[in-house]
Tab-separated table of C-alpha atoms and ligand atoms in Angstrom:
chain	number	residue	atom	x	y	z
A	1	MET	CA	-120.768	37.723	51.959
A	2	ARG	CA	-120.599	37.501	55.725
A	3	ASP	CA	-123.435	35.651	57.360
A	4	LEU	CA	-124.727	36.833	60.731
A	5	SER	CA	-122.719	34.224	62.649
A	6	MET	CA	-119.500	35.529	61.098
A	7	HIS	CA	-120.471	39.031	62.201
A	8	ILE	CA	-121.046	37.653	65.700
A	9	THR	CA	-117.501	36.275	65.732
A	10	ASP	CA	-116.145	39.676	64.601
A	11	ILE	CA	-117.968	41.688	67.226
A	12	VAL	CA	-117.217	39.266	70.075
A	13	GLN	CA	-113.517	39.224	69.094
A	14	ASN	CA	-113.512	43.029	69.439
A	15	SER	CA	-114.705	42.593	73.027
A	16	VAL	CA	-112.101	39.904	73.705
A	17	ARG	CA	-109.399	42.204	72.329
A	18	ALA	CA	-110.745	44.972	74.582
A	19	LYS	CA	-110.000	42.693	77.568
A	20	ALA	CA	-113.609	42.005	78.493
A	21	LYS	CA	-114.143	39.608	81.379
A	22	LEU	CA	-117.836	39.117	80.590
A	23	ILE	CA	-119.489	39.284	77.190
A	24	GLN	CA	-123.266	39.058	76.874
A	25	LEU	CA	-124.763	38.329	73.482
A	26	THR	CA	-128.522	38.513	73.112
A	27	ILE	CA	-130.430	37.711	69.938
A	28	GLU	CA	-134.108	38.612	69.912
A	29	GLU	CA	-136.884	37.969	67.443
A	30	LYS	CA	-138.959	41.114	67.864
A	31	GLY	CA	-141.785	41.293	65.354
A	32	GLU	CA	-140.259	42.259	62.029
A	33	TRP	CA	-136.823	42.735	63.617
A	34	LEU	CA	-133.948	40.496	64.528
A	35	VAL	CA	-132.038	42.345	67.227
A	36	PHE	CA	-128.436	41.656	68.249
A	37	THR	CA	-127.063	43.129	71.464
A	38	PHE	CA	-123.433	42.693	72.513
A	39	GLU	CA	-122.515	43.960	75.935
A	40	ASP	CA	-118.984	43.855	77.339
A	41	ASP	CA	-117.058	45.136	80.324
A	42	GLY	CA	-113.862	45.778	78.390
A	43	THR	CA	-111.773	48.935	77.993
A	44	GLY	CA	-114.520	50.882	76.262
A	45	MET	CA	-113.984	53.743	73.828
A	46	ASP	CA	-114.022	57.472	74.160
A	47	ALA	CA	-116.693	59.503	72.362
A	48	GLU	CA	-114.426	60.389	69.466
A	49	THR	CA	-113.510	56.754	68.826
A	50	VAL	CA	-117.161	55.714	68.944
A	51	LYS	CA	-117.919	58.313	66.295
A	52	LYS	CA	-115.108	57.115	64.052
A	53	VAL	CA	-115.577	53.430	64.584
A	54	THR	CA	-118.308	52.839	62.043
A	55	ASP	CA	-116.235	54.644	59.448
A	56	PRO	CA	-114.269	52.021	57.463
A	57	PHE	CA	-111.101	54.123	57.404
A	58	TYR	CA	-110.670	53.997	61.154
A	59	THR	CA	-108.916	51.353	63.271
A	60	SER	CA	-106.741	51.442	66.384
A	61	ARG	CA	-104.797	48.382	65.293
A	62	THR	CA	-101.306	49.060	64.106
A	63	THR	CA	-100.966	45.934	61.986
A	64	ARG	CA	-103.661	47.042	59.578
A	65	LYS	CA	-105.025	50.379	58.516
A	66	VAL	CA	-108.655	49.494	57.955
A	67	GLY	CA	-110.959	47.932	60.545
A	68	LEU	CA	-113.957	46.369	58.893
A	69	GLY	CA	-115.807	44.447	61.585
A	70	LEU	CA	-118.162	47.187	62.744
A	71	PRO	CA	-118.567	49.031	59.420
A	72	LEU	CA	-119.566	45.829	57.604
A	73	PHE	CA	-121.999	44.820	60.343
A	74	LYS	CA	-123.533	48.297	60.242
A	75	GLN	CA	-123.763	48.305	56.469
A	76	ASN	CA	-125.518	44.934	56.437
A	77	ALA	CA	-127.990	46.075	59.124
A	78	GLU	CA	-128.780	49.226	57.153
A	79	LEU	CA	-129.292	47.258	53.928
A	80	THR	CA	-132.235	45.579	55.683
A	81	GLY	CA	-133.725	48.871	56.885
A	82	GLY	CA	-132.119	48.508	60.319
A	83	THR	CA	-129.545	50.409	62.321
A	84	LEU	CA	-126.402	49.845	64.368
A	85	GLU	CA	-125.716	51.791	67.531
A	86	ILE	CA	-122.734	51.828	69.858
A	87	TYR	CA	-122.827	52.924	73.477
A	88	SER	CA	-119.436	52.977	75.104
A	89	GLN	CA	-117.681	54.490	78.049
A	90	LEU	CA	-113.948	54.441	78.614
A	91	GLY	CA	-113.117	52.091	81.465
A	92	GLU	CA	-116.722	50.815	81.664
A	93	GLY	CA	-117.417	48.782	78.572
A	94	THR	CA	-119.244	48.759	75.299
A	95	THR	CA	-122.674	47.876	73.996
A	96	VAL	CA	-123.245	47.274	70.302
A	97	LYS	CA	-126.858	46.952	69.190
A	98	ALA	CA	-127.886	46.065	65.662
A	99	ASP	CA	-131.383	45.607	64.233
A	100	PHE	CA	-131.896	43.621	61.075
A	101	GLY	CA	-135.132	43.530	59.067
A	102	LYS	CA	-135.877	39.895	59.772
A	103	ASP	CA	-137.738	39.127	56.577
A	104	HIS	CA	-135.946	41.635	54.371
A	105	ILE	CA	-134.648	40.122	51.158
A	106	ASP	CA	-131.136	41.428	51.879
A	107	ARG	CA	-130.873	39.980	55.360
A	108	PRO	CA	-127.834	37.701	55.529
A	109	PRO	CA	-128.624	34.161	56.689
A	110	MET	CA	-127.867	33.302	60.313
A	111	GLY	CA	-125.172	30.814	59.331
A	112	ASP	CA	-123.807	28.299	61.795
A	113	LEU	CA	-124.927	29.893	65.051
A	114	LYS	CA	-124.514	26.811	67.273
A	115	SER	CA	-120.895	26.234	66.217
A	116	THR	CA	-120.095	29.922	66.423
A	117	VAL	CA	-121.357	30.278	69.981
A	118	ALA	CA	-119.737	26.997	71.061
A	119	MET	CA	-116.373	28.019	69.566
A	120	LEU	CA	-116.483	31.513	71.056
A	121	ILE	CA	-117.067	30.028	74.502
A	122	THR	CA	-114.460	27.264	74.341
A	123	GLY	CA	-111.961	29.332	72.327
A	124	ASN	CA	-111.831	32.099	74.930
A	125	PRO	CA	-111.561	30.188	78.195
A	126	GLU	CA	-110.504	33.270	80.177
A	127	VAL	CA	-113.646	35.196	79.186
A	128	ASP	CA	-117.143	34.463	80.446
A	129	MET	CA	-120.033	34.624	78.052
A	130	VAL	CA	-123.775	34.691	78.389
A	131	PHE	CA	-125.653	33.795	75.232
A	132	THR	CA	-129.391	34.445	75.149
A	133	TYR	CA	-131.779	33.734	72.294
A	134	ARG	CA	-135.262	35.116	72.768
A	135	THR	CA	-138.348	34.389	70.693
A	136	LYS	CA	-141.745	35.993	71.226
A	137	ASP	CA	-142.740	33.435	73.857
A	138	ASP	CA	-139.607	31.681	74.932
A	139	GLU	CA	-135.937	32.030	75.750
A	140	PHE	CA	-132.747	29.992	75.829
A	141	ARG	CA	-129.863	31.169	77.973
A	142	LEU	CA	-126.382	29.678	78.152
A	143	ASP	CA	-123.894	30.950	80.721
A	144	SER	CA	-120.293	29.790	80.294
A	145	ARG	CA	-119.787	30.148	84.056
A	146	GLU	CA	-122.327	27.370	84.576
A	147	VAL	CA	-120.598	25.238	81.945
A	148	LYS	CA	-117.271	25.719	83.742
A	149	GLU	CA	-118.879	24.788	87.026
A	150	VAL	CA	-120.175	21.514	85.573
A	151	LEU	CA	-116.741	20.793	84.077
A	152	ASP	CA	-115.368	21.111	87.586
A	153	GLY	CA	-111.808	22.032	86.660
A	154	MET	CA	-111.617	20.086	83.392
A	155	ASP	CA	-110.311	22.132	80.456
A	156	ILE	CA	-113.135	23.822	78.532
A	157	ARG	CA	-110.948	23.712	75.399
A	158	MET	CA	-111.349	19.936	75.109
A	159	PRO	CA	-112.932	19.137	71.714
A	160	GLN	CA	-115.671	17.094	73.384
A	161	VAL	CA	-116.854	20.223	75.163
A	162	THR	CA	-117.310	22.071	71.877
A	163	SER	CA	-119.314	19.191	70.378
A	164	PHE	CA	-121.380	18.906	73.535
A	165	LEU	CA	-122.156	22.634	73.525
A	166	LYS	CA	-123.003	22.619	69.822
A	167	GLU	CA	-125.497	19.841	70.307
A	168	MET	CA	-126.962	21.438	73.409
A	169	ILE	CA	-127.401	24.825	71.709
A	170	ASP	CA	-128.937	23.160	68.650
A	171	GLU	CA	-131.464	21.208	70.707
A	172	ASN	CA	-132.461	24.230	72.758
A	173	LEU	CA	-132.867	26.520	69.760
A	174	LYS	CA	-135.123	23.899	68.179
A	175	GLU	CA	-137.040	23.555	71.424
A	176	ILE	CA	-137.839	27.280	71.587
A	177	LYS	CA	-138.583	27.241	67.831
A	178	ALA	CA	-135.944	29.819	66.962
A	179	ASP	CA	-136.545	31.044	63.439
A	180	LEU	CA	-133.044	30.419	62.067
B	201	ATP	N1	-116.000	46.161	72.224
B	201	ATP	C1	-115.050	47.075	72.013
B	201	ATP	N2	-114.387	47.632	73.052
B	201	ATP	C2	-113.412	48.560	72.849
B	201	ATP	N3	-113.035	49.005	71.629
B	201	ATP	C3	-113.656	48.483	70.552
B	201	ATP	C4	-114.685	47.498	70.684
B	201	ATP	N4	-115.133	47.187	69.446
B	201	ATP	C5	-114.407	47.928	68.596
B	201	ATP	N5	-113.519	48.695	69.230
B	201	ATP	C6	-112.570	49.664	68.628
B	201	ATP	O1	-113.041	49.960	67.343
B	201	ATP	C7	-112.062	49.638	66.355
B	201	ATP	C8	-112.775	49.185	65.098
B	201	ATP	O2	-113.375	47.903	65.251
B	201	ATP	P1	-113.624	47.013	63.973
B	201	ATP	O3	-114.129	45.706	64.402
B	201	ATP	O4	-114.457	47.768	63.025
B	201	ATP	O5	-112.187	46.891	63.326
B	201	ATP	P2	-110.900	46.121	63.915
B	201	ATP	O6	-111.314	45.203	64.995
B	201	ATP	O7	-109.881	47.156	64.216
B	201	ATP	O8	-110.420	45.292	62.660
B	201	ATP	P3	-111.157	43.989	62.027
B	201	ATP	O9	-112.448	43.800	62.772
B	201	ATP	O10	-111.369	44.326	60.588
B	201	ATP	O11	-110.206	42.867	62.257
B	201	ATP	C9	-111.177	48.595	67.018
B	201	ATP	O12	-109.878	48.609	66.463
B	201	ATP	C10	-111.183	49.063	68.470
B	201	ATP	O13	-110.275	50.112	68.656
B	202	MG	MG1	-113.019	43.895	64.729
């Protein structure tokens, strides 16, 4: 079974493939809900594609007939009483929003969130990412543009950067008492 971090990788890779320059991932603990919002400025989809996209027999990739990233994410959200919605405009970008019943017995575990976020940032050096985790009273925000600024021209793909980011994300999520 896919944990939530694996779903995050899937959905962010869709945005990367759609040539996004900026991807914003927000995770929010909102009462009984765990809300994931992915916002990108990639190619977007037309209305017909948006309609088809949560249907497992639709994909625009030619190498494979069945796209599963969005349908599986949607199915897992719905199994916890939640929903998945897509807002997209051709040439503008795409927003994917999924609510999971936070304490529902069928909610997949978060998985390795710190490594996932660190790898998505360092593995896609040409894309900027803003990761936000919000609890009821607090918030942690990581902007890859600030990381790149600190690196001052050094390659973000260096393994030390990934370990540094992992540790930094871990410490901050503990600090804000994220319920992982
Ligand atoms: N952020 C996005 N921007 C533009 N198009 C998107 C975006 N996300 C998904 N799509 C479109 O929706 C299709 C379905 O996405 P989905 O993740 O379900 O499957 P896939 O990416 O084709 O295959 P898989 O995820 O199984 O490798 C994609 O092929 C793409 O055409
Ligand atoms: Mg996909």
